[in-house]
Amino acid sequence: MSSRHEIDLERGTGVRLLPRDFFDILSHRFFPVLSLTYIASVIGIAFKKTPVLYYLLEDDYAYDMALWVALWVTVPALFWIIIRNSLRYAALADVWYKAIAGLMCMTLGVSFILFPEWEIGHNLRIFFIATMPVFVIQYYFFVRGGLPAVAAWPLTVAGIVLLLYGQFVL
């Protein structure tokens, strides 16, 4: 027997373009994890290259590659946010997140088997593999609730500052 989900609609609340907790989801769940992913990717990519300080302070290679990694992690999260805020399919948001993240990981794994010599950019597939734990961390924060504002806002600001430094200063 399947469980039925009740949809409660309050009368007189007016039409809302965005759900009530949309900005809470963005500010306490999505942006902090995305910023943490970007910061860790910049540092990890810079450490993979030999002169670490050169790639952190003078070259934009690590910042550009980390941006691709952050965009890769964003795909299942955006689906989760959109589906969770749907009236009819909100209960399926977790299933969709797991399915999309699993398909992305499977596609990446199959690409190593089918095309072992093929490389996107400069070792971008290796950095995509490093994002597999991020899918789990991001799912944990989405389902269990967001970070407290004391931790969420500094992470978000640090990620934005690093992004601006890498894109405009370098």
Protein backbone atom coordinates (compact mmCIF):
# COMPACT_ATOMS: atom_id res chain seq x y z
CA MET A 1 0.00 0.00 0.00
CA SER A 2 1.42 3.36 -0.92
CA SER A 3 1.37 6.25 1.49
CA ARG A 4 -0.58 9.25 0.32
CA HIS A 5 0.75 12.71 0.86
CA GLU A 6 -1.67 15.40 1.87
CA ILE A 7 -1.51 18.77 0.22
CA ASP A 8 -2.73 21.54 2.46
CA LEU A 9 -3.67 24.72 0.71
CA GLU A 10 -4.52 27.69 2.86
CA ARG A 11 -7.15 29.98 1.60
CA GLY A 12 -6.49 33.67 1.38
CA THR A 13 -2.70 33.48 1.47
CA GLY A 14 -2.45 34.80 -2.07
CA VAL A 15 -0.31 33.52 -4.87
CA ARG A 16 3.35 33.07 -4.01
CA LEU A 17 5.88 32.99 -6.78
CA LEU A 18 8.51 31.47 -4.50
CA PRO A 19 7.92 29.15 -1.55
CA ARG A 20 8.34 30.44 1.99
CA ASP A 21 11.67 28.72 2.67
CA PHE A 22 13.25 29.35 -0.74
CA PHE A 23 15.76 31.93 0.46
CA ASP A 24 16.52 29.85 3.53
CA ILE A 25 17.36 26.91 1.27
CA LEU A 26 19.63 29.08 -0.86
CA SER A 27 21.39 30.91 1.96
CA HIS A 28 21.75 28.11 4.54
CA ARG A 29 22.00 25.01 2.36
CA PHE A 30 22.96 25.64 -1.26
CA PHE A 31 25.42 28.55 -1.28
CA PRO A 32 27.54 27.43 1.73
CA VAL A 33 28.09 23.95 0.30
CA LEU A 34 28.77 25.38 -3.16
CA SER A 35 31.25 27.87 -1.68
CA LEU A 36 32.96 25.16 0.32
CA THR A 37 33.24 23.06 -2.83
CA TYR A 38 34.71 25.98 -4.78
CA ILE A 39 37.22 26.86 -2.04
CA ALA A 40 38.33 23.25 -1.60
CA SER A 41 38.62 22.81 -5.37
CA VAL A 42 40.78 25.90 -5.77
CA ILE A 43 43.09 24.76 -3.00
CA GLY A 44 43.16 21.15 -4.22
CA ILE A 45 43.88 22.09 -7.83
CA ALA A 46 46.61 24.50 -6.73
CA PHE A 47 48.20 21.76 -4.62
CA LYS A 48 48.13 19.39 -7.59
CA LYS A 49 50.31 21.81 -9.49
CA THR A 50 53.88 22.22 -8.28
CA PRO A 51 54.32 25.87 -7.26
CA VAL A 52 51.27 26.10 -5.00
CA LEU A 53 51.51 29.82 -4.24
CA TYR A 54 51.92 30.63 -7.92
CA TYR A 55 48.67 28.84 -8.80
CA LEU A 56 46.86 30.35 -5.81
CA LEU A 57 47.96 33.95 -6.25
CA GLU A 58 49.13 34.54 -9.81
CA ASP A 59 47.48 32.09 -12.19
CA ASP A 60 43.78 31.71 -12.93
CA TYR A 61 43.99 28.02 -13.89
CA ALA A 62 42.87 26.73 -10.48
CA TYR A 63 40.03 29.25 -10.28
CA ASP A 64 38.67 28.38 -13.72
CA MET A 65 38.87 24.63 -13.12
CA ALA A 66 37.21 25.00 -9.71
CA LEU A 67 34.38 26.89 -11.36
CA TRP A 68 33.70 23.88 -13.62
CA VAL A 69 33.78 21.59 -10.59
CA ALA A 70 31.31 23.84 -8.74
CA LEU A 71 28.99 23.87 -11.76
CA TRP A 72 29.15 20.06 -11.90
CA VAL A 73 28.03 19.80 -8.27
CA THR A 74 25.23 22.31 -8.84
CA VAL A 75 23.19 20.17 -11.26
CA PRO A 76 21.51 17.74 -8.79
CA ALA A 77 21.15 20.49 -6.19
CA LEU A 78 19.16 22.71 -8.55
CA PHE A 79 16.87 19.80 -9.41
CA TRP A 80 16.34 19.17 -5.69
CA ILE A 81 15.46 22.81 -5.04
CA ILE A 82 13.04 23.01 -7.95
CA ILE A 83 11.30 19.70 -7.26
CA ARG A 84 11.14 20.26 -3.50
CA ASN A 85 9.29 23.51 -4.03
CA SER A 86 6.70 21.85 -6.23
CA LEU A 87 3.35 21.22 -4.58
CA ARG A 88 2.74 17.88 -6.19
CA TYR A 89 6.20 16.29 -6.32
CA ALA A 90 7.89 17.63 -3.19
CA ALA A 91 8.09 14.15 -1.67
CA LEU A 92 10.11 12.92 -4.66
CA ALA A 93 12.86 15.55 -4.44
CA ASP A 94 15.19 13.24 -2.49
CA VAL A 95 14.73 10.43 -5.00
CA TRP A 96 15.46 12.78 -7.89
CA TYR A 97 18.60 14.10 -6.18
CA LYS A 98 19.92 10.58 -5.61
CA ALA A 99 19.04 9.51 -9.15
CA ILE A 100 20.68 12.48 -10.85
CA ALA A 101 23.81 12.36 -8.67
CA GLY A 102 24.04 8.60 -9.25
CA LEU A 103 23.65 9.00 -13.01
CA MET A 104 26.32 11.70 -13.07
CA CYS A 105 28.74 9.46 -11.15
CA MET A 106 27.89 6.48 -13.34
CA THR A 107 28.41 8.52 -16.51
CA LEU A 108 31.76 9.66 -15.22
CA GLY A 109 32.79 6.10 -14.36
CA VAL A 110 31.68 4.78 -17.75
CA SER A 111 33.61 7.56 -19.48
CA PHE A 112 36.81 6.28 -17.85
CA ILE A 113 36.08 2.77 -19.11
CA LEU A 114 35.03 3.72 -22.64
CA PHE A 115 37.42 6.62 -23.23
CA PRO A 116 40.51 6.07 -21.04
CA GLU A 117 42.77 8.45 -22.98
CA TRP A 118 40.19 11.15 -23.61
CA GLU A 119 40.41 14.18 -21.36
CA ILE A 120 38.23 17.25 -20.98
CA GLY A 121 40.34 20.32 -20.43
CA HIS A 122 43.31 19.70 -18.19
CA ASN A 123 42.45 16.59 -16.14
CA LEU A 124 38.92 17.81 -15.47
CA ARG A 125 37.52 14.27 -15.08
CA ILE A 126 39.86 13.65 -12.15
CA PHE A 127 38.48 16.70 -10.39
CA PHE A 128 34.92 15.56 -11.12
CA ILE A 129 35.69 12.28 -9.34
CA ALA A 130 36.76 14.27 -6.29
CA THR A 131 33.25 15.77 -6.14
CA MET A 132 31.53 12.46 -5.40
CA PRO A 133 31.75 12.98 -1.61
CA VAL A 134 30.37 16.49 -2.13
CA PHE A 135 27.14 14.99 -3.47
CA VAL A 136 26.74 13.12 -0.19
CA ILE A 137 27.60 16.17 1.94
CA GLN A 138 25.25 18.37 -0.06
CA TYR A 139 22.43 15.84 0.24
CA TYR A 140 22.99 15.65 4.00
CA PHE A 141 22.65 19.43 4.37
CA PHE A 142 19.63 19.56 2.08
CA VAL A 143 17.71 16.84 3.91
CA ARG A 144 18.81 17.48 7.50
CA GLY A 145 18.52 21.24 7.32
CA GLY A 146 20.97 23.97 6.60
CA LEU A 147 23.98 25.30 8.37
CA PRO A 148 23.49 27.90 11.08
CA ALA A 149 23.88 31.47 9.89
CA VAL A 150 27.15 31.78 11.85
CA ALA A 151 28.74 29.18 9.58
CA ALA A 152 26.71 29.68 6.38
CA TRP A 153 27.34 33.36 5.74
CA PRO A 154 31.14 33.35 6.24
CA LEU A 155 31.43 30.34 3.91
CA THR A 156 29.29 32.02 1.28
CA VAL A 157 31.20 35.29 1.52
CA ALA A 158 34.56 33.49 1.36
CA GLY A 159 33.45 31.62 -1.75
CA ILE A 160 32.24 34.81 -3.44
CA VAL A 161 35.46 36.65 -2.58
CA LEU A 162 37.57 33.81 -3.95
CA LEU A 163 35.42 33.67 -7.09
CA LEU A 164 35.75 37.41 -7.66
CA TYR A 165 39.49 37.27 -7.02
CA GLY A 166 39.95 34.44 -9.49
CA GLN A 167 37.76 35.92 -12.19
CA PHE A 168 38.46 39.64 -12.03
CA VAL A 169 41.83 40.17 -10.39
CA LEU A 170 43.78 37.48 -12.20
